Amino acid sequence: DSVSLVPTGAVKVTPGHSPPDLALARAHGLPLLSVIGDDGTMCPPGGGWLQGVHRFVAREKVVAALAEQGLYRGAQDHAMTLPMCRYRCPHPVPSVSPSQD
């Protein structure tokens, strides 16, 4: 029996959001990039065509671009846990720091 390894999709890796993603990025030598600025807009590493676009608008633009090329296959809801600062600051607390070992 032989196994055919044919790529069938993509995986989004966000090293600053979870320990498994950070480990995966390090294992494959992926750069640790910031693609969303403090103001919620996309930075140059996120794609020049999205630079300065707010992250929620950018999401819509990416989905539209994928659909236009026939590459969008839909979306699924998933549960997400987002830790918040114990002092009730207005920003979520990242679960992983890229400098963390």
CSV table of N, CA, C and O in Angstrom, one decimal:
chain,number,residue,atom,x,y,z
A,1,ASP,N,0.8,-1.2,0.0
A,1,ASP,CA,0.0,0.0,0.0
A,1,ASP,C,0.9,1.3,0.0
A,1,ASP,O,1.9,1.3,0.7
A,2,SER,N,0.5,2.2,-0.8
A,2,SER,CA,1.2,3.5,-0.8
A,2,SER,C,0.3,4.6,-0.3
A,2,SER,O,-1.0,4.5,-0.5
A,3,VAL,N,0.8,5.6,0.2
A,3,VAL,CA,0.1,6.8,0.7
A,3,VAL,C,0.5,7.9,-0.1
A,3,VAL,O,1.6,8.2,-0.3
A,4,SER,N,-0.5,8.6,-0.7
A,4,SER,CA,-0.3,9.8,-1.5
A,4,SER,C,-0.5,11.0,-0.6
A,4,SER,O,-1.5,11.2,0.0
A,5,LEU,N,0.6,11.9,-0.5
A,5,LEU,CA,0.5,13.1,0.3
A,5,LEU,C,0.2,14.3,-0.6
A,5,LEU,O,1.1,14.8,-1.2
A,6,VAL,N,-1.1,14.6,-0.8
A,6,VAL,CA,-1.5,15.7,-1.7
A,6,VAL,C,-2.0,16.8,-0.8
A,6,VAL,O,-2.9,16.6,0.0
A,7,PRO,N,-1.4,18.0,-0.9
A,7,PRO,CA,-1.9,19.1,-0.1
A,7,PRO,C,-3.4,19.4,-0.4
A,7,PRO,O,-3.8,19.5,-1.5
A,8,THR,N,-4.1,19.6,0.7
A,8,THR,CA,-5.6,19.8,0.5
A,8,THR,C,-6.1,21.1,1.2
A,8,THR,O,-7.2,21.3,1.3
A,9,GLY,N,-5.2,21.8,1.8
A,9,GLY,CA,-5.6,23.0,2.5
A,9,GLY,C,-4.5,23.8,3.1
A,9,GLY,O,-3.3,23.7,2.7
A,10,ALA,N,-4.8,24.6,4.1
A,10,ALA,CA,-3.8,25.5,4.7
A,10,ALA,C,-4.0,25.5,6.2
A,10,ALA,O,-5.1,25.2,6.7
A,11,VAL,N,-3.0,25.8,6.9
A,11,VAL,CA,-3.1,25.9,8.4
A,11,VAL,C,-2.6,27.3,8.8
A,11,VAL,O,-1.5,27.7,8.3
A,12,LYS,N,-3.3,28.0,9.6
A,12,LYS,CA,-2.9,29.3,10.1
A,12,LYS,C,-2.2,29.1,11.4
A,12,LYS,O,-2.7,28.4,12.3
A,13,VAL,N,-1.0,29.6,11.5
A,13,VAL,CA,-0.1,29.5,12.7
A,13,VAL,C,0.0,30.9,13.2
A,13,VAL,O,0.5,31.8,12.5
A,14,THR,N,-0.3,31.0,14.5
A,14,THR,CA,-0.2,32.3,15.2
A,14,THR,C,0.7,32.1,16.4
A,14,THR,O,0.2,31.8,17.5
A,15,PRO,N,2.0,32.2,16.2
A,15,PRO,CA,2.9,31.9,17.3
A,15,PRO,C,2.7,32.6,18.6
A,15,PRO,O,2.9,32.1,19.7
A,16,GLY,N,2.1,33.8,18.6
A,16,GLY,CA,1.9,34.6,19.8
A,16,GLY,C,0.6,34.3,20.5
A,16,GLY,O,0.3,34.8,21.6
A,17,HIS,N,-0.2,33.3,20.0
A,17,HIS,CA,-1.5,33.1,20.6
A,17,HIS,C,-1.6,31.8,21.3
A,17,HIS,O,-2.5,31.6,22.1
A,18,SER,N,-0.7,30.8,21.1
A,18,SER,CA,-0.8,29.6,21.8
A,18,SER,C,0.6,28.9,21.8
A,18,SER,O,1.4,29.0,20.9
A,19,PRO,N,0.8,28.1,22.9
A,19,PRO,CA,2.1,27.4,23.0
A,19,PRO,C,2.3,26.4,21.8
A,19,PRO,O,3.4,26.3,21.3
A,20,PRO,N,1.3,25.7,21.4
A,20,PRO,CA,1.5,24.7,20.3
A,20,PRO,C,1.9,25.5,19.0
A,20,PRO,O,2.7,25.0,18.2
A,21,ASP,N,1.2,26.6,18.7
A,21,ASP,CA,1.6,27.4,17.5
A,21,ASP,C,3.0,27.9,17.6
A,21,ASP,O,3.8,27.9,16.6
A,22,LEU,N,3.4,28.4,18.8
A,22,LEU,CA,4.8,28.9,19.0
A,22,LEU,C,5.8,27.7,18.8
A,22,LEU,O,6.8,27.9,18.1
A,23,ALA,N,5.5,26.5,19.3
A,23,ALA,CA,6.4,25.4,19.1
A,23,ALA,C,6.5,25.0,17.7
A,23,ALA,O,7.6,24.7,17.1
A,24,LEU,N,5.3,25.0,16.9
A,24,LEU,CA,5.3,24.7,15.5
A,24,LEU,C,6.2,25.7,14.7
A,24,LEU,O,7.0,25.3,13.9
A,25,ALA,N,6.0,27.0,15.0
A,25,ALA,CA,6.8,28.0,14.3
A,25,ALA,C,8.3,27.9,14.6
A,25,ALA,O,9.1,27.9,13.6
A,26,ARG,N,8.6,27.6,15.8
A,26,ARG,CA,10.1,27.4,16.1
A,26,ARG,C,10.6,26.2,15.5
A,26,ARG,O,11.7,26.2,15.0
A,27,ALA,N,9.8,25.1,15.5
A,27,ALA,CA,10.3,23.8,14.9
A,27,ALA,C,10.6,24.0,13.4
A,27,ALA,O,11.4,23.3,12.8
A,28,HIS,N,9.8,24.9,12.7
A,28,HIS,CA,10.0,25.0,11.3
A,28,HIS,C,10.7,26.3,10.9
A,28,HIS,O,10.8,26.7,9.7
A,29,GLY,N,11.3,27.0,11.9
A,29,GLY,CA,12.1,28.2,11.7
A,29,GLY,C,11.3,29.3,11.1
A,29,GLY,O,11.8,30.1,10.3
A,30,LEU,N,10.0,29.4,11.4
A,30,LEU,CA,9.2,30.5,10.9
A,30,LEU,C,9.4,31.8,11.7
A,30,LEU,O,9.6,31.7,12.9
A,31,PRO,N,9.5,32.9,11.0
A,31,PRO,CA,9.7,34.2,11.7
A,31,PRO,C,8.5,34.5,12.6
A,31,PRO,O,7.4,34.2,12.3
A,32,LEU,N,8.8,35.2,13.7
A,32,LEU,CA,7.7,35.7,14.6
A,32,LEU,C,7.4,37.1,14.2
A,32,LEU,O,8.1,38.0,14.5
A,33,LEU,N,6.3,37.3,13.5
A,33,LEU,CA,5.9,38.6,13.0
A,33,LEU,C,4.7,39.2,13.7
A,33,LEU,O,3.8,38.4,14.1
A,34,SER,N,4.6,40.5,13.7
A,34,SER,CA,3.4,41.2,14.2
A,34,SER,C,2.7,41.7,12.9
A,34,SER,O,3.3,42.5,12.2
A,35,VAL,N,1.5,41.2,12.7
A,35,VAL,CA,0.8,41.7,11.5
A,35,VAL,C,-0.3,42.6,11.8
A,35,VAL,O,-0.9,43.2,10.9
A,36,ILE,N,-0.6,42.8,13.1
A,36,ILE,CA,-1.7,43.7,13.5
A,36,ILE,C,-1.1,44.7,14.5
A,36,ILE,O,-0.5,44.3,15.5
A,37,GLY,N,-1.2,46.0,14.2
A,37,GLY,CA,-0.6,47.0,15.1
A,37,GLY,C,-1.5,47.3,16.3
A,37,GLY,O,-2.6,46.8,16.4
A,38,ASP,N,-1.0,48.1,17.2
A,38,ASP,CA,-1.7,48.4,18.5
A,38,ASP,C,-3.1,49.1,18.2
A,38,ASP,O,-4.0,49.1,19.0
A,39,ASP,N,-3.2,49.7,17.0
A,39,ASP,CA,-4.4,50.4,16.7
A,39,ASP,C,-5.4,49.5,16.0
A,39,ASP,O,-6.5,50.0,15.5
A,40,GLY,N,-5.1,48.3,15.8
A,40,GLY,CA,-6.0,47.3,15.2
A,40,GLY,C,-5.9,47.3,13.7
A,40,GLY,O,-6.7,46.6,13.0
A,41,THR,N,-4.9,48.0,13.1
A,41,THR,CA,-4.8,48.0,11.6
A,41,THR,C,-3.7,47.0,11.2
A,41,THR,O,-2.7,46.8,12.0
A,42,MET,N,-3.7,46.6,10.0
A,42,MET,CA,-2.7,45.6,9.5
A,42,MET,C,-1.4,46.3,9.2
A,42,MET,O,-1.4,47.5,8.7
A,43,CYS,N,-0.3,45.7,9.6
A,43,CYS,CA,1.1,46.1,9.4
A,43,CYS,C,1.6,45.5,8.1
A,43,CYS,O,1.1,44.5,7.6
A,44,PRO,N,2.7,46.1,7.6
A,44,PRO,CA,3.3,45.5,6.3
A,44,PRO,C,3.5,44.0,6.3
A,44,PRO,O,3.2,43.4,5.2
A,45,PRO,N,4.0,43.3,7.3
A,45,PRO,CA,4.1,41.9,7.2
A,45,PRO,C,2.8,41.1,6.9
A,45,PRO,O,2.9,40.0,6.4
A,46,GLY,N,1.7,41.8,7.2
A,46,GLY,CA,0.4,41.1,7.0
A,46,GLY,C,0.0,41.2,5.5
A,46,GLY,O,-1.1,40.7,5.1
A,47,GLY,N,0.7,41.8,4.7
A,47,GLY,CA,0.4,41.9,3.3
A,47,GLY,C,0.3,43.4,2.9
A,47,GLY,O,-0.6,44.1,3.5
A,48,GLY,N,1.1,43.9,2.0
A,48,GLY,CA,1.1,45.3,1.6
A,48,GLY,C,-0.3,45.8,1.2
A,48,GLY,O,-0.7,46.9,1.5
A,49,TRP,N,-1.1,44.9,0.5
A,49,TRP,CA,-2.4,45.3,0.1
A,49,TRP,C,-3.4,45.6,1.2
A,49,TRP,O,-4.4,46.2,1.0
A,50,LEU,N,-3.0,45.1,2.4
A,50,LEU,CA,-3.9,45.3,3.5
A,50,LEU,C,-3.3,46.3,4.6
A,50,LEU,O,-4.0,46.6,5.6
A,51,GLN,N,-2.2,46.9,4.3
A,51,GLN,CA,-1.6,47.8,5.2
A,51,GLN,C,-2.5,49.0,5.6
A,51,GLN,O,-3.1,49.6,4.7
A,52,GLY,N,-2.7,49.2,6.9
A,52,GLY,CA,-3.5,50.3,7.3
A,52,GLY,C,-5.0,50.0,7.4
A,52,GLY,O,-5.8,50.8,7.9
A,53,VAL,N,-5.4,48.8,6.9
A,53,VAL,CA,-6.8,48.4,6.9
A,53,VAL,C,-7.1,47.8,8.3
A,53,VAL,O,-6.3,47.0,8.8
A,54,HIS,N,-8.2,48.1,8.9
A,54,HIS,CA,-8.6,47.6,10.2
A,54,HIS,C,-8.8,46.1,10.1
A,54,HIS,O,-9.2,45.5,9.1
A,55,ARG,N,-8.4,45.3,11.2
A,55,ARG,CA,-8.4,43.9,11.1
A,55,ARG,C,-9.7,43.2,10.7
A,55,ARG,O,-9.7,42.2,10.0
A,56,PHE,N,-10.8,43.8,11.1
A,56,PHE,CA,-12.1,43.2,10.8
A,56,PHE,C,-12.4,43.4,9.3
A,56,PHE,O,-13.0,42.5,8.6
A,57,VAL,N,-12.1,44.5,8.8
A,57,VAL,CA,-12.3,44.8,7.3
A,57,VAL,C,-11.3,44.0,6.5
A,57,VAL,O,-11.6,43.4,5.5
A,58,ALA,N,-10.0,43.8,7.0
A,58,ALA,CA,-9.1,43.0,6.3
A,58,ALA,C,-9.5,41.6,6.2
A,58,ALA,O,-9.4,40.9,5.2
A,59,ARG,N,-10.2,41.0,7.3
A,59,ARG,CA,-10.7,39.7,7.2
A,59,ARG,C,-11.7,39.5,6.1
A,59,ARG,O,-11.7,38.6,5.3
A,60,GLU,N,-12.6,40.5,5.9
A,60,GLU,CA,-13.6,40.5,4.8
A,60,GLU,C,-12.9,40.5,3.5
A,60,GLU,O,-13.3,39.8,2.6
A,61,LYS,N,-11.8,41.3,3.4
A,61,LYS,CA,-11.1,41.5,2.1
A,61,LYS,C,-10.4,40.2,1.7
A,61,LYS,O,-10.4,39.8,0.6
A,62,VAL,N,-9.8,39.5,2.7
A,62,VAL,CA,-9.1,38.2,2.5
A,62,VAL,C,-10.1,37.2,2.0
A,62,VAL,O,-9.9,36.4,1.0
A,63,VAL,N,-11.3,37.1,2.7
A,63,VAL,CA,-12.3,36.1,2.3
A,63,VAL,C,-12.8,36.4,0.9
A,63,VAL,O,-12.9,35.5,0.1
A,64,ALA,N,-13.0,37.7,0.6
A,64,ALA,CA,-13.5,38.0,-0.8
A,64,ALA,C,-12.4,37.7,-1.8
A,64,ALA,O,-12.7,37.2,-2.9
A,65,ALA,N,-11.1,37.9,-1.5
A,65,ALA,CA,-10.1,37.6,-2.5
A,65,ALA,C,-10.0,36.1,-2.7
A,65,ALA,O,-9.8,35.6,-3.8
A,66,LEU,N,-10.1,35.3,-1.6
A,66,LEU,CA,-10.1,33.8,-1.7
A,66,LEU,C,-11.3,33.3,-2.6
A,66,LEU,O,-11.2,32.5,-3.4
A,67,ALA,N,-12.5,33.9,-2.3
A,67,ALA,CA,-13.7,33.5,-3.0
A,67,ALA,C,-13.5,33.9,-4.5
A,67,ALA,O,-13.9,33.1,-5.4
A,68,GLU,N,-13.0,35.0,-4.8
A,68,GLU,CA,-12.8,35.5,-6.2
A,68,GLU,C,-11.9,34.5,-7.0
A,68,GLU,O,-12.1,34.3,-8.2
A,69,GLN,N,-11.0,33.9,-6.3
A,69,GLN,CA,-10.1,32.9,-6.9
A,69,GLN,C,-10.6,31.4,-6.8
A,69,GLN,O,-9.9,30.5,-7.2
A,70,GLY,N,-11.8,31.3,-6.3
A,70,GLY,CA,-12.4,30.0,-6.1
A,70,GLY,C,-11.7,29.1,-5.1
A,70,GLY,O,-11.8,27.9,-5.1
A,71,LEU,N,-11.1,29.8,-4.1
A,71,LEU,CA,-10.3,29.1,-3.1
A,71,LEU,C,-11.0,29.0,-1.7
A,71,LEU,O,-10.6,28.4,-0.8
A,72,TYR,N,-12.1,29.8,-1.6
A,72,TYR,CA,-12.8,29.8,-0.3
A,72,TYR,C,-13.8,28.7,-0.2
A,72,TYR,O,-14.6,28.5,-1.1
A,73,ARG,N,-13.7,27.9,0.9
A,73,ARG,CA,-14.6,26.8,1.1
A,73,ARG,C,-15.6,26.9,2.2
A,73,ARG,O,-16.2,26.0,2.6
A,74,GLY,N,-15.6,28.1,2.9
A,74,GLY,CA,-16.5,28.3,4.0
A,74,GLY,C,-15.8,28.6,5.3
A,74,GLY,O,-14.6,28.6,5.3
A,75,ALA,N,-16.6,28.8,6.3
A,75,ALA,CA,-16.1,29.1,7.6
A,75,ALA,C,-16.9,28.2,8.6
A,75,ALA,O,-18.0,27.8,8.4
A,76,GLN,N,-16.2,28.0,9.8
A,76,GLN,CA,-16.9,27.2,10.8
A,76,GLN,C,-16.6,28.0,12.1
A,76,GLN,O,-15.6,28.6,12.4
A,77,ASP,N,-17.7,28.1,13.0
A,77,ASP,CA,-17.5,28.6,14.3
A,77,ASP,C,-16.7,27.7,15.2
A,77,ASP,O,-16.7,26.5,15.0
A,78,HIS,N,-16.0,28.3,16.1
A,78,HIS,CA,-15.2,27.4,17.0
A,78,HIS,C,-15.2,28.2,18.4
A,78,HIS,O,-15.2,29.4,18.4
A,79,ALA,N,-15.0,27.4,19.4
A,79,ALA,CA,-14.9,28.0,20.8
A,79,ALA,C,-13.5,28.6,20.9
A,79,ALA,O,-12.6,28.1,20.4
A,80,MET,N,-13.5,29.7,21.6
A,80,MET,CA,-12.2,30.4,21.8
A,80,MET,C,-12.2,31.0,23.2
A,80,MET,O,-13.2,31.5,23.7
A,81,THR,N,-11.0,30.8,23.9
A,81,THR,CA,-10.8,31.3,25.2
A,81,THR,C,-9.9,32.5,25.1
A,81,THR,O,-8.8,32.3,24.5
A,82,LEU,N,-10.3,33.7,25.5
A,82,LEU,CA,-9.4,34.8,25.4
A,82,LEU,C,-9.2,35.4,26.8
A,82,LEU,O,-10.1,36.0,27.4
A,83,PRO,N,-8.0,35.1,27.4
A,83,PRO,CA,-7.7,35.6,28.7
A,83,PRO,C,-7.7,37.1,28.8
A,83,PRO,O,-7.2,37.8,27.9
A,84,MET,N,-8.2,37.7,29.9
A,84,MET,CA,-8.2,39.1,30.1
A,84,MET,C,-7.3,39.5,31.3
A,84,MET,O,-7.1,38.7,32.2
A,85,CYS,N,-6.8,40.7,31.3
A,85,CYS,CA,-6.0,41.2,32.3
A,85,CYS,C,-6.7,41.1,33.7
A,85,CYS,O,-7.9,41.5,33.7
A,86,ARG,N,-6.1,40.7,34.7
A,86,ARG,CA,-6.8,40.6,36.0
A,86,ARG,C,-7.1,42.0,36.6
A,86,ARG,O,-7.9,42.1,37.5
A,87,TYR,N,-6.5,43.0,36.0
A,87,TYR,CA,-6.8,44.4,36.4
A,87,TYR,C,-7.8,45.1,35.6
A,87,TYR,O,-8.1,46.2,35.6
A,88,ARG,N,-8.5,44.2,34.7
A,88,ARG,CA,-9.5,44.7,33.8
A,88,ARG,C,-9.1,45.8,32.8
A,88,ARG,O,-9.9,46.7,32.6
A,89,CYS,N,-7.9,45.6,32.3
A,89,CYS,CA,-7.4,46.6,31.3
A,89,CYS,C,-8.2,46.3,30.0
A,89,CYS,O,-8.8,45.2,29.9
A,90,PRO,N,-8.3,47.2,29.1
A,90,PRO,CA,-9.1,47.0,27.9
A,90,PRO,C,-8.6,46.0,26.9
A,90,PRO,O,-9.3,45.8,25.9
A,91,HIS,N,-7.4,45.5,27.1
A,91,HIS,CA,-6.9,44.6,26.0
A,91,HIS,C,-6.7,43.2,26.5
A,91,HIS,O,-6.4,42.9,27.7
A,92,PRO,N,-6.9,42.2,25.6
A,92,PRO,CA,-6.7,40.8,25.9
A,92,PRO,C,-5.2,40.6,26.3
A,92,PRO,O,-4.4,41.3,25.8
A,93,VAL,N,-5.0,39.6,27.1
A,93,VAL,CA,-3.6,39.2,27.4
A,93,VAL,C,-3.1,38.1,26.5
A,93,VAL,O,-3.8,37.1,26.5
A,94,PRO,N,-2.0,38.3,25.8
A,94,PRO,CA,-1.6,37.2,25.0
A,94,PRO,C,-1.2,36.0,25.8
A,94,PRO,O,-0.7,36.1,26.9
A,95,SER,N,-1.5,34.8,25.4
A,95,SER,CA,-1.2,33.6,26.2
A,95,SER,C,0.3,33.2,26.0
A,95,SER,O,0.8,32.4,26.8
A,96,VAL,N,1.0,33.7,25.0
A,96,VAL,CA,2.3,33.4,24.8
A,96,VAL,C,3.1,34.6,24.4
A,96,VAL,O,2.6,35.4,23.6
A,97,SER,N,4.3,34.8,24.9
A,97,SER,CA,5.1,35.8,24.4
A,97,SER,C,6.2,35.2,23.5
A,97,SER,O,6.7,34.2,23.8
A,98,PRO,N,6.4,35.8,22.3
A,98,PRO,CA,7.4,35.2,21.3
A,98,PRO,C,8.8,35.0,22.0
A,98,PRO,O,9.5,34.2,21.6
A,99,SER,N,9.1,35.8,23.0
A,99,SER,CA,10.4,35.7,23.6
A,99,SER,C,10.4,34.6,24.7
A,99,SER,O,11.5,34.3,25.2
A,100,GLN,N,9.2,34.0,25.0
A,100,GLN,CA,9.1,33.0,26.0
A,100,GLN,C,9.8,31.7,25.5
A,100,GLN,O,9.7,31.3,24.4
A,101,ASP,N,10.4,31.0,26.4
A,101,ASP,CA,11.0,29.7,26.0
A,101,ASP,C,10.3,28.5,26.6
A,101,ASP,O,9.6,28.6,27.6
